[in-house]
mmCIF file of N, CA and C in Angstrom:
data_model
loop_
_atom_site.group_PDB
_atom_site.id
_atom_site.type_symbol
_atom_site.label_atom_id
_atom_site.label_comp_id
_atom_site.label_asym_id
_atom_site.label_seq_id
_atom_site.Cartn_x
_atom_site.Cartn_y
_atom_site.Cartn_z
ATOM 1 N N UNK A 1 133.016 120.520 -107.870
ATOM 2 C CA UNK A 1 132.690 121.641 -108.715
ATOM 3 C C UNK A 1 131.653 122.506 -107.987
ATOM 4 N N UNK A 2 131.960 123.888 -108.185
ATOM 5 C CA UNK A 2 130.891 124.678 -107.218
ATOM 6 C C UNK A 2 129.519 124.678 -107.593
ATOM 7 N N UNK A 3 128.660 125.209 -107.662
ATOM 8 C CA UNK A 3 127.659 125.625 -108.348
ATOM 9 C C UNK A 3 126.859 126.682 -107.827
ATOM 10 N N UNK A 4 126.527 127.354 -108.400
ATOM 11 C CA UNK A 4 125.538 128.726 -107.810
ATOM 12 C C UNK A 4 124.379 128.437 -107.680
ATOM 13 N N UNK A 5 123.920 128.975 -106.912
ATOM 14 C CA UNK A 5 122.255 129.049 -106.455
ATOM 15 C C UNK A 5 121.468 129.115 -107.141
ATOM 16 N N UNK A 6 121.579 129.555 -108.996
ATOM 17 C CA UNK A 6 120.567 128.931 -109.270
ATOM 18 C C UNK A 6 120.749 127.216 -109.994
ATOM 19 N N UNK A 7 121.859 126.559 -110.444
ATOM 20 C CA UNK A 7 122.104 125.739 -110.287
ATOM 21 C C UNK A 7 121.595 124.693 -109.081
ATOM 22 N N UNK A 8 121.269 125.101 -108.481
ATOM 23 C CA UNK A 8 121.025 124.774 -106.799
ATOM 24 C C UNK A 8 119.400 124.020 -107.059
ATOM 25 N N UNK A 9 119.062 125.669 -107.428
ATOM 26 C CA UNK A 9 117.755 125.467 -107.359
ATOM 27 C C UNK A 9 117.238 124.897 -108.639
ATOM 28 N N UNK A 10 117.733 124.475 -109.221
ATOM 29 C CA UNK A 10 117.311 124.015 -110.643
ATOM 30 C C UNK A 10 117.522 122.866 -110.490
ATOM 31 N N UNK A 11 118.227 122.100 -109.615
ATOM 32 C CA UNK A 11 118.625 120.765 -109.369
ATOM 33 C C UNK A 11 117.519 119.985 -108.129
ATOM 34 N N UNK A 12 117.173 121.017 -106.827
ATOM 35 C CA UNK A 12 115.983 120.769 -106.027
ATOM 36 C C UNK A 12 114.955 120.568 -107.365
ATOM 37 N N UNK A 13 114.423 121.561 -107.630
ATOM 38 C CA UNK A 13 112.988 121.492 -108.468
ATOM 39 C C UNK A 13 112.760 119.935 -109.515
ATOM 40 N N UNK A 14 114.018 120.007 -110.060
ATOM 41 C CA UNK A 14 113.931 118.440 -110.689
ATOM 42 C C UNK A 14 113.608 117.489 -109.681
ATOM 43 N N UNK A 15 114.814 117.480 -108.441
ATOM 44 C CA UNK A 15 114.533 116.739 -107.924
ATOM 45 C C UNK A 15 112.868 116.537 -107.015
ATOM 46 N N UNK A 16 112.415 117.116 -106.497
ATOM 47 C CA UNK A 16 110.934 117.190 -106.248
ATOM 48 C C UNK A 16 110.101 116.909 -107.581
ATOM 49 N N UNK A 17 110.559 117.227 -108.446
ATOM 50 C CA UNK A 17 109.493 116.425 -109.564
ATOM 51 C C UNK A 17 109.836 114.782 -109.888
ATOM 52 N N UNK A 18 110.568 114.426 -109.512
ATOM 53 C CA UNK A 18 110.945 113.201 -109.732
ATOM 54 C C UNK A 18 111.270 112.263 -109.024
ATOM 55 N N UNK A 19 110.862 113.003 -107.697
ATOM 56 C CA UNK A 19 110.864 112.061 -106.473
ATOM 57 C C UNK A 19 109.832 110.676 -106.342
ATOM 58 N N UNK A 20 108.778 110.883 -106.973
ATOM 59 C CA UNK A 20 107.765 109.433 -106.470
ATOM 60 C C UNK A 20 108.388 108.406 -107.573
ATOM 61 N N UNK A 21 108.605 108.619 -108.721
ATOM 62 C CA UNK A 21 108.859 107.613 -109.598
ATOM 63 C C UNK A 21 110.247 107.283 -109.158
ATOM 64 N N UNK A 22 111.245 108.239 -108.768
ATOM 65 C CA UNK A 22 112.624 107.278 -108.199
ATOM 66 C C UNK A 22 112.165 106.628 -107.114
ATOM 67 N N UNK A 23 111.139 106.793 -105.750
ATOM 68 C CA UNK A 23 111.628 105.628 -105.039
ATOM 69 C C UNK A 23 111.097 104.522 -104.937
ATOM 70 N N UNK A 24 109.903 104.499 -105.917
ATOM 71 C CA UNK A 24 109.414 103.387 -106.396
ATOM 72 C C UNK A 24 110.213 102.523 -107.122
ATOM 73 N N UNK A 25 111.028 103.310 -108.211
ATOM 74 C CA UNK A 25 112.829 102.751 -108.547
ATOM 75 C C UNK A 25 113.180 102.358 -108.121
ATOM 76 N N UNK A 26 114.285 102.710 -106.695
ATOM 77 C CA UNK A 26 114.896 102.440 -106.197
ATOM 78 C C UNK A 26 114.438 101.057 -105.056
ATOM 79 N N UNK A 27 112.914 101.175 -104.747
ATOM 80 C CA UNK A 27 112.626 100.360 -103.828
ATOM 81 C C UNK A 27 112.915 99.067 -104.979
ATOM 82 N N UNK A 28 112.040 98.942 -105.960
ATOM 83 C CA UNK A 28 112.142 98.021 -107.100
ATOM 84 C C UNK A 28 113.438 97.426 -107.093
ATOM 85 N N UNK A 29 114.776 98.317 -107.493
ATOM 86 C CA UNK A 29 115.566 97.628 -107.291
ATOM 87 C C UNK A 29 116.340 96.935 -106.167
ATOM 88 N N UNK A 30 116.400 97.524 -104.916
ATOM 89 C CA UNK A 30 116.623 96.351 -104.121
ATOM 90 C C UNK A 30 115.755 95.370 -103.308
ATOM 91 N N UNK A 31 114.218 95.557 -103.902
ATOM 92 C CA UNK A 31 113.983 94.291 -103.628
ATOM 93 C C UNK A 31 113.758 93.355 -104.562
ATOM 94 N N UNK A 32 114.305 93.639 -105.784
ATOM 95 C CA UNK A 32 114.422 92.496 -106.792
ATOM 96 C C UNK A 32 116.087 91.927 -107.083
ATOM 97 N N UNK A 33 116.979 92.964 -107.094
ATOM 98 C CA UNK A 33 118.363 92.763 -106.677
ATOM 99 C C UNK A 33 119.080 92.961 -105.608
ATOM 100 N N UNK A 34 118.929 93.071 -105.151
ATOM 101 C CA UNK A 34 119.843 93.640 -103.248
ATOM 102 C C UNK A 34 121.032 94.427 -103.488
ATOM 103 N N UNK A 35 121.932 93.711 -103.642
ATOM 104 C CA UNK A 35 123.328 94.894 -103.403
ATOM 105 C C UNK A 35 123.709 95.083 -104.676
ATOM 106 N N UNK A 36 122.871 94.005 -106.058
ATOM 107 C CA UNK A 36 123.045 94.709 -107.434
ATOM 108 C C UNK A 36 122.384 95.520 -107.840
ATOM 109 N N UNK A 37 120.819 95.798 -107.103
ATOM 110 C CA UNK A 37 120.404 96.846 -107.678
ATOM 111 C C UNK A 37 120.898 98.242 -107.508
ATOM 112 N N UNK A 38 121.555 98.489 -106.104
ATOM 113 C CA UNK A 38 122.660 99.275 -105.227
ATOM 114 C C UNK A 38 123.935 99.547 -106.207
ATOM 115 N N UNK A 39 124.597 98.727 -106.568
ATOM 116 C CA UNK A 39 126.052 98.756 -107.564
ATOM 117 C C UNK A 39 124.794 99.395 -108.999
ATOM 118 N N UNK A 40 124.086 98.717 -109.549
ATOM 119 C CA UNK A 40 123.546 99.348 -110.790
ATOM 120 C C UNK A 40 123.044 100.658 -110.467
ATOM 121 N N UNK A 41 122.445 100.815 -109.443
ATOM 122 C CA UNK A 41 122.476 102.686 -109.357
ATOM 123 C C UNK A 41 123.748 103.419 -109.316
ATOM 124 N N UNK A 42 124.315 102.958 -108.680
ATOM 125 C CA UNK A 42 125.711 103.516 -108.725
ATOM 126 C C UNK A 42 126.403 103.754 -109.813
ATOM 127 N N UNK A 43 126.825 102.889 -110.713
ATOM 128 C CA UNK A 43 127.274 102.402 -112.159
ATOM 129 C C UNK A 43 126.674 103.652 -112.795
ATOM 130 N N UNK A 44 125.471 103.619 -112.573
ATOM 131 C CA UNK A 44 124.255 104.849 -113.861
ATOM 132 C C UNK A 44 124.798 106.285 -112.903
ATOM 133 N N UNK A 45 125.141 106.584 -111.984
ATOM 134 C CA UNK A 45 126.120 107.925 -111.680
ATOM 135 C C UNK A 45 127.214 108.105 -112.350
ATOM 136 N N UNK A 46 127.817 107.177 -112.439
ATOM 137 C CA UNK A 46 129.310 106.762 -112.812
ATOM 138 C C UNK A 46 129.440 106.972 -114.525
ATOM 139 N N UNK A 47 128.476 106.672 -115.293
ATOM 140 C CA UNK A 47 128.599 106.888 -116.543
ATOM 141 C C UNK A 47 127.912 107.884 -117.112
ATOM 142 N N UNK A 48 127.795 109.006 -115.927
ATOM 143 C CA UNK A 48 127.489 110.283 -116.100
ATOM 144 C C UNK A 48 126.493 110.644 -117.773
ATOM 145 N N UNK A 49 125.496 110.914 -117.153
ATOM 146 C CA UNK A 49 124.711 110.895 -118.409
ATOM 147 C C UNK A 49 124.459 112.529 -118.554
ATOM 148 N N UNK A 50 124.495 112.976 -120.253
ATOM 149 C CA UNK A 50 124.341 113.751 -120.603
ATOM 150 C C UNK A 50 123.295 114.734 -120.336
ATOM 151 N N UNK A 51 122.202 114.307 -120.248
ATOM 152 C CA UNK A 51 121.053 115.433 -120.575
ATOM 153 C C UNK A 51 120.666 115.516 -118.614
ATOM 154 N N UNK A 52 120.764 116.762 -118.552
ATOM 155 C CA UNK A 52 120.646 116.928 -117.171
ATOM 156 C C UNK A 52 119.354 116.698 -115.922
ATOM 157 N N UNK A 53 118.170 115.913 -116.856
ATOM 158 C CA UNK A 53 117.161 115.216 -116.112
ATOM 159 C C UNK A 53 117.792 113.911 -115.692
ATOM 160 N N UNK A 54 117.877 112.935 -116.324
ATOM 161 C CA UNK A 54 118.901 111.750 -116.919
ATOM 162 C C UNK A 54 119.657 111.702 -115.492
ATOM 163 N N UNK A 55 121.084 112.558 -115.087
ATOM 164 C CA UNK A 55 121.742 112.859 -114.428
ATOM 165 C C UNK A 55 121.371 112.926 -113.013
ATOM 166 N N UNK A 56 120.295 114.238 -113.005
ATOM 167 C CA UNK A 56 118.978 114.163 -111.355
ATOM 168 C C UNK A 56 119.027 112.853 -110.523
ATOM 169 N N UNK A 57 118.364 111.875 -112.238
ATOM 170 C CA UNK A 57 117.701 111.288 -111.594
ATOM 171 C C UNK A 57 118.195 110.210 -111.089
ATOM 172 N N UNK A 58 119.352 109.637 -111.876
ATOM 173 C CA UNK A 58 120.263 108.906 -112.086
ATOM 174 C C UNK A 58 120.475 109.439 -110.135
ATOM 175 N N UNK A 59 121.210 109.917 -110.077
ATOM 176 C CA UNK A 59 121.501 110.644 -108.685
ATOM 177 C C UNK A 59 120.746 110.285 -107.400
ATOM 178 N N UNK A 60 119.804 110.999 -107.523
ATOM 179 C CA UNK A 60 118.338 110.729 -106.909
ATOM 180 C C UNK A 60 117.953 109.369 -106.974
ATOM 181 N N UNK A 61 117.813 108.382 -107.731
ATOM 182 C CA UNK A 61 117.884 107.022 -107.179
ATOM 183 C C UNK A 61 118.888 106.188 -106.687
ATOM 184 N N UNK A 62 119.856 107.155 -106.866
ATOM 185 C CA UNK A 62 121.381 105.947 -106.257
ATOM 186 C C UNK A 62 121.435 106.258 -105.007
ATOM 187 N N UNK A 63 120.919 107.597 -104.536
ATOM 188 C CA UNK A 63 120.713 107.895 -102.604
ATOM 189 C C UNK A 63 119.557 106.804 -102.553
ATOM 190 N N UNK A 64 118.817 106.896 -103.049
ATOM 191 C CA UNK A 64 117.396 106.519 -102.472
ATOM 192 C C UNK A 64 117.521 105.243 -102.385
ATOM 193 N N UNK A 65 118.162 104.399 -103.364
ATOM 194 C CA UNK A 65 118.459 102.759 -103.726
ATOM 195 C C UNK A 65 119.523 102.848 -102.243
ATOM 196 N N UNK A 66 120.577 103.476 -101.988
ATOM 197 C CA UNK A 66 121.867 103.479 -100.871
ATOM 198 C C UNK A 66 120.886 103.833 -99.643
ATOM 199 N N UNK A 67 119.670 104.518 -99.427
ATOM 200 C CA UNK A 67 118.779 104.556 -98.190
ATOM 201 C C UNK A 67 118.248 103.373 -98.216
ATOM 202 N N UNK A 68 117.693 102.497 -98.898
ATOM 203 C CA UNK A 68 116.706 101.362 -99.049
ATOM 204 C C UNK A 68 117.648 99.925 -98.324
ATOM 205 N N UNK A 69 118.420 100.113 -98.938
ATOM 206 C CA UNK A 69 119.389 98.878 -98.814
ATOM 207 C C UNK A 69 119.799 99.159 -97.553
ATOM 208 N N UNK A 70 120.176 100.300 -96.685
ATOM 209 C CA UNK A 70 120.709 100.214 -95.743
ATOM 210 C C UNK A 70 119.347 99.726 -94.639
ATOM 211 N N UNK A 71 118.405 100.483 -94.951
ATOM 212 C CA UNK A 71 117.434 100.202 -94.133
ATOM 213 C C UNK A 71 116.982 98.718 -94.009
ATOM 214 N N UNK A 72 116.874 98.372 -94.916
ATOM 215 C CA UNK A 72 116.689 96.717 -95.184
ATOM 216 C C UNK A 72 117.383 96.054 -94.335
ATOM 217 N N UNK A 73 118.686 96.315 -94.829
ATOM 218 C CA UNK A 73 120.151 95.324 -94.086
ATOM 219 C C UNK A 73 119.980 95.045 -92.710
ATOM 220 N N UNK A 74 119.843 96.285 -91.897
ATOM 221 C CA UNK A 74 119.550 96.097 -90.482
ATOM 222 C C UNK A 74 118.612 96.135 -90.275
ATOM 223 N N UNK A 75 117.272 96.025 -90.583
ATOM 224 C CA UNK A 75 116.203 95.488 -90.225
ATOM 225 C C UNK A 75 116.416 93.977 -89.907
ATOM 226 N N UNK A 76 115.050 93.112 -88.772
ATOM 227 C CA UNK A 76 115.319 91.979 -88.250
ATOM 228 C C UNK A 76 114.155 91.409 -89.434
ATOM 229 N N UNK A 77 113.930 90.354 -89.535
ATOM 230 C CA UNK A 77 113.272 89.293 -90.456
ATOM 231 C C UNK A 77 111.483 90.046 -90.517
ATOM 232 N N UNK A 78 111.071 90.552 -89.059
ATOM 233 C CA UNK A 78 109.931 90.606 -89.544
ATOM 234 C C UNK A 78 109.649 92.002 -89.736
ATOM 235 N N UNK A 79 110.510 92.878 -89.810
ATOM 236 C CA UNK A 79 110.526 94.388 -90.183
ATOM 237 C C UNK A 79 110.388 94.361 -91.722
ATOM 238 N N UNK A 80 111.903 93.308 -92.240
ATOM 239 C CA UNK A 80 111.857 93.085 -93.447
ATOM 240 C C UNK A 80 110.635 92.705 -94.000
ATOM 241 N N UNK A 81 109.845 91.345 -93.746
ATOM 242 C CA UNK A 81 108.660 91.315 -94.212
ATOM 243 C C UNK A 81 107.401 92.508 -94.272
ATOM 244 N N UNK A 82 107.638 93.671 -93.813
ATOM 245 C CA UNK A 82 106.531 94.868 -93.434
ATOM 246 C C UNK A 82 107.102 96.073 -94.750
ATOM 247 N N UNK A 83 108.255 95.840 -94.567
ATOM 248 C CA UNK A 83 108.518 96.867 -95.410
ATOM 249 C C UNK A 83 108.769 95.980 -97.054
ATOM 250 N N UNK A 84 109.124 95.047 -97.266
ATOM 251 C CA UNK A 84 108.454 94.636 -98.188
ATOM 252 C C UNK A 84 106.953 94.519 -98.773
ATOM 253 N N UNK A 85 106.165 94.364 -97.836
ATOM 254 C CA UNK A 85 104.657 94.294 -98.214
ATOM 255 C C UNK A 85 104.127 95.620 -98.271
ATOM 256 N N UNK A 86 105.176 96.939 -97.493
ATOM 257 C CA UNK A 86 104.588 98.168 -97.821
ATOM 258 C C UNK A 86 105.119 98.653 -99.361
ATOM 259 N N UNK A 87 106.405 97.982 -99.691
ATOM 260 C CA UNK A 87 106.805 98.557 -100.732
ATOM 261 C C UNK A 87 106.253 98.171 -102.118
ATOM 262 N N UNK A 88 105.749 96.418 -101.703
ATOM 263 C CA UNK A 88 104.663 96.458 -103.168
ATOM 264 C C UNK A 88 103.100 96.747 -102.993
ATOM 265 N N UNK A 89 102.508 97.429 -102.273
ATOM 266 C CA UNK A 89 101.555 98.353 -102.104
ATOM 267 C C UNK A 89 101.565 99.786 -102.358
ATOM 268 N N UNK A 90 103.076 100.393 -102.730
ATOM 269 C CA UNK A 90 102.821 101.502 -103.573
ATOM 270 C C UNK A 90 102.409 101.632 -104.903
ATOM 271 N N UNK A 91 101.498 102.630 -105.090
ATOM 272 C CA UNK A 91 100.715 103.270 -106.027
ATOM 273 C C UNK A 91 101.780 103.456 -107.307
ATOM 274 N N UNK A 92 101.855 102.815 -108.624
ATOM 275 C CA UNK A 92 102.889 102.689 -109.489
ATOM 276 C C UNK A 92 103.909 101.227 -109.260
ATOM 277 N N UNK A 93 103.918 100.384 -108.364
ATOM 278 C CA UNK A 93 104.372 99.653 -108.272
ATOM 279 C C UNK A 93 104.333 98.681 -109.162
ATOM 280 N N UNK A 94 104.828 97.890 -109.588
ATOM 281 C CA UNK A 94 104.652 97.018 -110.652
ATOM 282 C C UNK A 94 104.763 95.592 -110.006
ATOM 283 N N UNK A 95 105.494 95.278 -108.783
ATOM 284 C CA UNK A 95 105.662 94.228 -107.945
ATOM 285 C C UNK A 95 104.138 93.625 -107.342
ATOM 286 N N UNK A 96 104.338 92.544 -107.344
ATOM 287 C CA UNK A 96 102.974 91.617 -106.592
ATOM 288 C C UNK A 96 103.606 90.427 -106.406
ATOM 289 N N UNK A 97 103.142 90.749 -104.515
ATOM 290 C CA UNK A 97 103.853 89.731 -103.627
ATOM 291 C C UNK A 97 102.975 88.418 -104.019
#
């Protein structure tokens, strides 16, 4: 579906407002589920939600959850351990290693 420019830009601006709390999301979920937290972002695209924040964000964490996981995957054992210990040291995190 096309969308016009301001569509465009109405979809950036959400997204920049809602960037720190998705990738604290997204990190959350794959390091508490791995390739389910990955399929459950996905799933929440898929059942297309109505109200068009909802939708953003829904969006915006299923890249960010599909960046996380990939990065993870090929990382070697002690990368993994670094970026785990950086990811529950973000500010909003709810995780404690």
């Amino acid at each position: 579906m096309s969308q016009t420019f301001l569509e465009r830009c109405r979809i950036a601006v959400e997204q920049l407002r809602q960037y720190p709390s998705a990738v604290v999301t997204a990190e959350a979920m794959i390091w508490h589920h791995g390739y389910k937290g990955l399929d459950a972002a996905l799933k929440a695209i898929e059942a297309e939600p109505e109200d068009f924040r909802e939708r953003v964000r829904a969006d915006l964490v299923a890249r960010l959850a599909a960046d996380r996981y990939q990065r993870f995957k090929q990382a070697d054992v002690s990368e993994r351990a670094l970026l785990l210990e950086r990811w529950s040291q973000r500010r909003g995190q709810m995780i404690r290693a």
